[in-house]
């Protein structure tokens, strides 16, 4: 490289620039700096919008009076890595231990939803995950001891503990498409027809009164299909019954906040439901029972901004709920007060109400059942579950 | 966008090396042919060359040309690292664009996908194009071909800047000169553009002033950006977490590299963590001062007095020192780790600045090159300072007079005149021609590969190995298709059968294999009428036609006319599984049915001719396409057209 000597301005006499040129140069510099500084800057955050209510958790349990109980529990590892595997545990009678009765044949990383028409019959739905986009079903007539394939449901089941309902004579009802549609199935899901959508409900008088924003639970009252929803209008619990093709409002009035339905089930000759009433800053849980033509509501259980863990429906219309990982409360039935539970054991997964109040703890491949006794939790059962880690990858 | 394969997949590495070796032989062959032709032309035709008046190449241009020529060659050699073919899209291209806006990612993804579809061609292409441009820049010192080399540098630099550097990251948060903004490739483009300038621009110092002024603005802008609050550069640590600069330096220190270098970089990371404010303050002041100093070179253009010579010189020296320090301590030289593609931005940037400084000096005076006479002089037309002769492949043209003993005919030039011109070309010119050939050798295969929208089967072979040839009678079966109709293997005689086993409620492999079969049908095109795509259920529990139909609807196979999804009783299925060595085992506790992934090619006479391991691997778009091509290639030998 040759040596260079610098002689500035020797090649030509510099021209006197017009004053405007200096101004222009300064402007260009300033604009360029601002543009460069703006490049790649993160955009200002948009104004925060009210969050939609979180969907009801899939971890749930159900117990019939003097009959079997079943519980849905998430076990294994990370859901993000498809190493979580949902399990069904069944206790065939009021006394006795839990048994793992998970149906086989489908990867259940997306979650399991169980419904029961009673008398030892169960229907389980495998929520799709990864590249599976529709919902396989399995049916049992012996409390989960053996399963056979049913369905399929050619849609993705919504993420809610009561997204599937089982009625008499092989009738099924399923909430699909993120809780925007309800399908009615015959012969254990061999055929399906559209029952309702959020739009079609909002076109009805009871729907307009609620301003349905999403479907959250399904149930049969006898052979009458019922759907529950989140309402945009405060003070309305969105429960609807389909009578001869016409939807009727069937829910209680709840003063004040917006309400969404977390659980809905037949209880004896009536209904039991779990409601979440949400204000700007907090939420409350309300139990409600329908019997003899009227609704009975419990007092609200304030859970603040708590994240729900599990819901439970037990014999005699008993209700339970857990939130914020360690908190729980139960209602023995209509007219009773909320009973706060002691701090839940670490990694508590599912609350179960049978003859006792129980909490199921799931840690990897270990299932532990704790019963409430003498103001504390007592370990009563431990099971080792062979989790097929890595099989869904 | 990526193939999903391990960067050092042995099959891909071996194929990449083989391609480079193969093409390297062509490179040497082209060189040999050119050399022999040139020597022969000089020896037999003894061309003459008259005296020429030339403007010597100024120092700044020589610096850029040789400097960037060396850098391009170095980059080309880096591109030949074994992991490049498989690793560049996923380890370099995709992460670079990950923080950029969606449209940038879309643009970059297109290039990454193209690369992942043809990893061997793309990897080799990048090697030879960059090597070729580097040799071209060095070999062609002046004239049309030298300027064309500059333009080639601009063109390929732009390709790299857009697709490889995601527009230099200028649209992503965290932009900073310290990390290489606005992208090294942009300086390759700038250098190429300067090299491509006509010779009349060499004679004025205005070019140097313009270059330095623009760079001065750039440095000032970078200083403002560096000083901008809220971007994490003013803190070495934030709430116990590493600040932006500390984090970047620490991550560079984790790259595999010589121990002494790692120690330096880690030390600097520790220093930055403890004194983040001071480090950033120094960077801001240094950038601003350098920017102001460089900008002052343009003062005469706006009627102001030029700065003192020592000021500009000191500014340039300071800039070079700062660039070198950043290159070592922050950019960590840029090319370690097995997937480094270039030495990052500091060296190119420094070269351009120094060239701009050198360009402030006036160009040397015109000099005369003596004539080369090897035969008696012939009457020649008056020399004119005209454009170079038509045989400009010699690359020796310049703003000089070159007597042409034969009247010019443009495109009708006679072969003898061409040969004479070729023989009269300089060594550099011949090397430049060779370099152009290298670039074309790199670009042509990739351009051809681009016309094929299917991926190379090498990806499938890298995942599962080659297919196994067979020659045995295919075991019979009679099952029920998705529409309830009985189908036997014998009823498919006369067609080639592509057979696999799929679980209709599978969440991972089987949907991918189904898409690969569908892709095979598309690749076969018209020949697909002689092929039957057959799947047999591989799930003992979920095997009803309701589930085969549900799977077909899910995979959009209902309208594929030659698709059959067969099922039957458990006993029938178990017999088929046994005959075709398929395991389908129930996995408890919520697991998927465990079964092997395999595809068979059964010829039209009912003989199994190929068995392919069909585990879809990562299931990317390129791997799916590759499996389709592999299956098509396996079937084509037996398909009657």
mmCIF file of N, CA and C in Angstrom, chain A residues 282-348:
data_model
loop_
_atom_site.group_PDB
_atom_site.id
_atom_site.type_symbol
_atom_site.label_atom_id
_atom_site.label_comp_id
_atom_site.label_asym_id
_atom_site.label_seq_id
_atom_site.Cartn_x
_atom_site.Cartn_y
_atom_site.Cartn_z
ATOM 1 N N UNK A 282 -60.684 -8.943 41.193
ATOM 2 C CA UNK A 282 -60.641 -10.222 41.900
ATOM 3 C C UNK A 282 -61.756 -11.118 41.403
ATOM 4 N N UNK A 283 -61.730 -12.337 41.911
ATOM 5 C CA UNK A 283 -62.736 -13.316 41.522
ATOM 6 C C UNK A 283 -63.251 -14.022 42.762
ATOM 7 N N UNK A 284 -64.468 -14.530 42.631
ATOM 8 C CA UNK A 284 -65.069 -15.317 43.707
ATOM 9 C C UNK A 284 -65.644 -16.580 43.117
ATOM 10 N N UNK A 285 -65.681 -17.611 43.942
ATOM 11 C CA UNK A 285 -66.282 -18.882 43.541
ATOM 12 C C UNK A 285 -67.609 -19.021 44.265
ATOM 13 N N UNK A 286 -68.630 -19.408 43.541
ATOM 14 C CA UNK A 286 -69.969 -19.569 44.108
ATOM 15 C C UNK A 286 -70.489 -20.946 43.714
ATOM 16 N N UNK A 287 -70.968 -21.683 44.700
ATOM 17 C CA UNK A 287 -71.634 -22.947 44.408
ATOM 18 C C UNK A 287 -73.123 -22.706 44.225
ATOM 19 N N UNK A 288 -73.724 -23.459 43.334
ATOM 20 C CA UNK A 288 -75.163 -23.290 43.107
ATOM 21 C C UNK A 288 -75.790 -24.657 42.848
ATOM 22 N N UNK A 289 -76.987 -24.851 43.412
ATOM 23 C CA UNK A 289 -77.701 -26.113 43.262
ATOM 24 C C UNK A 289 -79.106 -25.826 42.770
ATOM 25 N N UNK A 290 -79.545 -26.636 41.857
ATOM 26 C CA UNK A 290 -80.895 -26.485 41.338
ATOM 27 C C UNK A 290 -81.720 -27.698 41.754
ATOM 28 N N UNK A 291 -82.801 -27.427 42.443
ATOM 29 C CA UNK A 291 -83.660 -28.530 42.874
ATOM 30 C C UNK A 291 -85.037 -27.969 43.142
ATOM 31 N N UNK A 292 -86.026 -28.725 42.778
ATOM 32 C CA UNK A 292 -87.399 -28.297 43.057
ATOM 33 C C UNK A 292 -87.743 -26.979 42.379
ATOM 34 N N UNK A 293 -87.170 -26.714 41.258
ATOM 35 C CA UNK A 293 -87.558 -25.515 40.512
ATOM 36 C C UNK A 293 -86.872 -24.242 40.958
ATOM 37 N N UNK A 294 -85.937 -24.315 41.877
ATOM 38 C CA UNK A 294 -85.260 -23.093 42.294
ATOM 39 C C UNK A 294 -83.776 -23.349 42.505
ATOM 40 N N UNK A 295 -83.047 -22.240 42.394
ATOM 41 C CA UNK A 295 -81.602 -22.275 42.613
ATOM 42 C C UNK A 295 -81.272 -21.840 44.028
ATOM 43 N N UNK A 296 -80.285 -22.501 44.601
ATOM 44 C CA UNK A 296 -79.732 -22.095 45.892
ATOM 45 C C UNK A 296 -78.265 -21.764 45.692
ATOM 46 N N UNK A 297 -77.880 -20.556 46.083
ATOM 47 C CA UNK A 297 -76.498 -20.138 45.883
ATOM 48 C C UNK A 297 -75.763 -20.111 47.209
ATOM 49 N N UNK A 298 -74.506 -20.429 47.177
ATOM 50 C CA UNK A 298 -73.675 -20.322 48.368
ATOM 51 C C UNK A 298 -73.183 -18.887 48.494
ATOM 52 N N UNK A 299 -72.564 -18.629 49.604
ATOM 53 C CA UNK A 299 -71.872 -17.351 49.732
ATOM 54 C C UNK A 299 -70.643 -17.390 48.833
ATOM 55 N N UNK A 300 -70.174 -16.201 48.397
ATOM 56 C CA UNK A 300 -69.002 -16.216 47.513
ATOM 57 C C UNK A 300 -67.728 -16.530 48.297
ATOM 58 N N UNK A 301 -66.853 -17.279 47.682
ATOM 59 C CA UNK A 301 -65.538 -17.592 48.227
ATOM 60 C C UNK A 301 -64.531 -16.744 47.460
ATOM 61 N N UNK A 302 -63.966 -15.768 48.105
ATOM 62 C CA UNK A 302 -63.059 -14.863 47.406
ATOM 63 C C UNK A 302 -61.703 -15.539 47.182
ATOM 64 N N UNK A 303 -61.288 -15.555 45.950
ATOM 65 C CA UNK A 303 -59.978 -16.137 45.645
ATOM 66 C C UNK A 303 -59.038 -15.110 45.036
ATOM 67 N N UNK A 304 -59.424 -13.855 45.070
ATOM 68 C CA UNK A 304 -58.556 -12.798 44.564
ATOM 69 C C UNK A 304 -58.247 -13.006 43.096
ATOM 70 N N UNK A 305 -56.986 -12.847 42.760
ATOM 71 C CA UNK A 305 -56.562 -13.064 41.367
ATOM 72 C C UNK A 305 -56.005 -14.462 41.209
ATOM 73 N N UNK A 306 -56.492 -15.368 42.067
ATOM 74 C CA UNK A 306 -55.928 -16.701 42.130
ATOM 75 C C UNK A 306 -56.092 -17.515 40.871
ATOM 76 N N UNK A 307 -55.132 -18.392 40.631
ATOM 77 C CA UNK A 307 -55.188 -19.312 39.496
ATOM 78 C C UNK A 307 -55.782 -20.624 39.979
ATOM 79 N N UNK A 308 -56.869 -21.020 39.357
ATOM 80 C CA UNK A 308 -57.536 -22.245 39.774
ATOM 81 C C UNK A 308 -56.658 -23.463 39.523
ATOM 82 N N UNK A 309 -56.702 -24.412 40.471
ATOM 83 C CA UNK A 309 -55.948 -25.641 40.327
ATOM 84 C C UNK A 309 -56.826 -26.787 39.892
ATOM 85 N N UNK A 310 -57.892 -27.039 40.656
ATOM 86 C CA UNK A 310 -58.781 -28.122 40.295
ATOM 87 C C UNK A 310 -60.171 -27.844 40.829
ATOM 88 N N UNK A 311 -61.128 -28.558 40.255
ATOM 89 C CA UNK A 311 -62.499 -28.502 40.763
ATOM 90 C C UNK A 311 -62.926 -29.918 41.123
ATOM 91 N N UNK A 312 -63.889 -30.023 42.023
ATOM 92 C CA UNK A 312 -64.353 -31.343 42.445
ATOM 93 C C UNK A 312 -65.842 -31.295 42.716
ATOM 94 N N UNK A 313 -66.542 -32.318 42.270
ATOM 95 C CA UNK A 313 -67.968 -32.488 42.595
ATOM 96 C C UNK A 313 -68.100 -33.820 43.314
ATOM 97 N N UNK A 314 -68.792 -33.768 44.444
ATOM 98 C CA UNK A 314 -68.880 -34.979 45.238
ATOM 99 C C UNK A 314 -70.310 -35.383 45.527
ATOM 100 N N UNK A 315 -70.488 -36.387 46.347
ATOM 101 C CA UNK A 315 -71.839 -36.862 46.656
ATOM 102 C C UNK A 315 -72.617 -35.795 47.422
ATOM 103 N N UNK A 316 -73.921 -35.850 47.251
ATOM 104 C CA UNK A 316 -74.782 -34.910 47.961
ATOM 105 C C UNK A 316 -74.610 -33.481 47.494
ATOM 106 N N UNK A 317 -74.106 -33.290 46.331
ATOM 107 C CA UNK A 317 -73.927 -31.936 45.810
ATOM 108 C C UNK A 317 -72.751 -31.210 46.412
ATOM 109 N N UNK A 318 -71.817 -31.922 47.026
ATOM 110 C CA UNK A 318 -70.648 -31.246 47.599
ATOM 111 C C UNK A 318 -69.753 -30.727 46.480
ATOM 112 N N UNK A 319 -69.074 -29.638 46.796
ATOM 113 C CA UNK A 319 -68.261 -28.923 45.806
ATOM 114 C C UNK A 319 -66.909 -28.630 46.432
ATOM 115 N N UNK A 320 -65.868 -28.673 45.637
ATOM 116 C CA UNK A 320 -64.554 -28.280 46.134
ATOM 117 C C UNK A 320 -63.774 -27.558 45.057
ATOM 118 N N UNK A 321 -62.823 -26.735 45.491
ATOM 119 C CA UNK A 321 -61.997 -26.005 44.541
ATOM 120 C C UNK A 321 -60.638 -25.746 45.178
ATOM 121 N N UNK A 322 -59.594 -25.772 44.367
ATOM 122 C CA UNK A 322 -58.259 -25.382 44.843
ATOM 123 C C UNK A 322 -57.752 -24.254 43.971
ATOM 124 N N UNK A 323 -56.902 -23.408 44.546
ATOM 125 C CA UNK A 323 -56.320 -22.308 43.778
ATOM 126 C C UNK A 323 -54.980 -21.912 44.371
ATOM 127 N N UNK A 324 -54.190 -21.255 43.549
ATOM 128 C CA UNK A 324 -52.853 -20.802 43.953
ATOM 129 C C UNK A 324 -52.006 -21.908 44.537
ATOM 130 N N UNK A 325 -52.161 -23.109 44.050
ATOM 131 C CA UNK A 325 -51.328 -24.281 44.355
ATOM 132 C C UNK A 325 -51.521 -24.831 45.760
ATOM 133 N N UNK A 326 -51.765 -23.990 46.758
ATOM 134 C CA UNK A 326 -51.798 -24.485 48.142
ATOM 135 C C UNK A 326 -53.120 -24.211 48.844
ATOM 136 N N UNK A 327 -54.032 -23.544 48.180
ATOM 137 C CA UNK A 327 -55.272 -23.168 48.872
ATOM 138 C C UNK A 327 -56.436 -24.020 48.370
ATOM 139 N N UNK A 328 -57.368 -24.290 49.248
ATOM 140 C CA UNK A 328 -58.527 -25.071 48.861
ATOM 141 C C UNK A 328 -59.689 -24.819 49.797
ATOM 142 N N UNK A 329 -60.870 -25.109 49.319
ATOM 143 C CA UNK A 329 -62.064 -24.958 50.147
ATOM 144 C C UNK A 329 -63.138 -25.892 49.615
ATOM 145 N N UNK A 330 -64.053 -26.283 50.499
ATOM 146 C CA UNK A 330 -65.130 -27.188 50.102
ATOM 147 C C UNK A 330 -66.461 -26.669 50.622
ATOM 148 N N UNK A 331 -67.508 -27.101 49.957
ATOM 149 C CA UNK A 331 -68.889 -26.841 50.368
ATOM 150 C C UNK A 331 -69.574 -28.193 50.488
ATOM 151 N N UNK A 332 -70.151 -28.447 51.616
ATOM 152 C CA UNK A 332 -70.761 -29.763 51.831
ATOM 153 C C UNK A 332 -72.061 -29.922 51.048
ATOM 154 N N UNK A 333 -72.705 -28.811 50.755
ATOM 155 C CA UNK A 333 -73.950 -28.894 49.994
ATOM 156 C C UNK A 333 -74.716 -27.600 50.089
ATOM 157 N N UNK A 334 -75.937 -27.590 49.571
ATOM 158 C CA UNK A 334 -76.710 -26.342 49.632
ATOM 159 C C UNK A 334 -76.992 -25.945 51.067
ATOM 160 N N UNK A 335 -76.871 -24.659 51.297
ATOM 161 C CA UNK A 335 -77.108 -24.119 52.626
ATOM 162 C C UNK A 335 -75.917 -24.202 53.543
ATOM 163 N N UNK A 336 -74.857 -24.803 53.112
ATOM 164 C CA UNK A 336 -73.688 -24.926 53.975
ATOM 165 C C UNK A 336 -72.710 -23.791 53.681
ATOM 166 N N UNK A 337 -71.758 -23.612 54.563
ATOM 167 C CA UNK A 337 -70.750 -22.562 54.391
ATOM 168 C C UNK A 337 -69.463 -23.172 53.857
ATOM 169 N N UNK A 338 -68.680 -22.308 53.260
ATOM 170 C CA UNK A 338 -67.381 -22.757 52.762
ATOM 171 C C UNK A 338 -66.490 -23.158 53.921
ATOM 172 N N UNK A 339 -65.809 -24.295 53.770
ATOM 173 C CA UNK A 339 -64.825 -24.738 54.734
ATOM 174 C C UNK A 339 -63.456 -24.615 54.102
ATOM 175 N N UNK A 340 -62.635 -23.752 54.684
ATOM 176 C CA UNK A 340 -61.283 -23.594 54.135
ATOM 177 C C UNK A 340 -60.437 -24.790 54.527
ATOM 178 N N UNK A 341 -59.697 -25.283 53.612
ATOM 179 C CA UNK A 341 -58.843 -26.439 53.864
ATOM 180 C C UNK A 341 -57.486 -25.976 54.382
ATOM 181 N N UNK A 342 -56.787 -26.817 55.124
ATOM 182 C CA UNK A 342 -55.411 -26.493 55.490
ATOM 183 C C UNK A 342 -54.568 -26.383 54.226
ATOM 184 N N UNK A 343 -53.420 -25.727 54.369
ATOM 185 C CA UNK A 343 -52.522 -25.578 53.211
ATOM 186 C C UNK A 343 -52.294 -26.945 52.563
ATOM 187 N N UNK A 344 -52.479 -26.992 51.251
ATOM 188 C CA UNK A 344 -52.409 -28.256 50.540
ATOM 189 C C UNK A 344 -50.972 -28.772 50.501
ATOM 190 N N UNK A 345 -50.806 -30.079 50.404
ATOM 191 C CA UNK A 345 -49.442 -30.617 50.267
ATOM 192 C C UNK A 345 -48.786 -30.079 48.998
ATOM 193 N N UNK A 346 -47.467 -30.079 49.016
ATOM 194 C CA UNK A 346 -46.705 -29.605 47.870
ATOM 195 C C UNK A 346 -47.062 -30.409 46.615
ATOM 196 N N UNK A 347 -47.197 -29.717 45.480
ATOM 197 C CA UNK A 347 -47.524 -30.343 44.195
ATOM 198 C C UNK A 347 -48.920 -30.955 44.179
ATOM 199 N N UNK A 348 -49.813 -30.382 44.956
ATOM 200 C CA UNK A 348 -51.191 -30.881 44.934
ATOM 201 C C UNK A 348 -51.768 -30.701 43.538
#
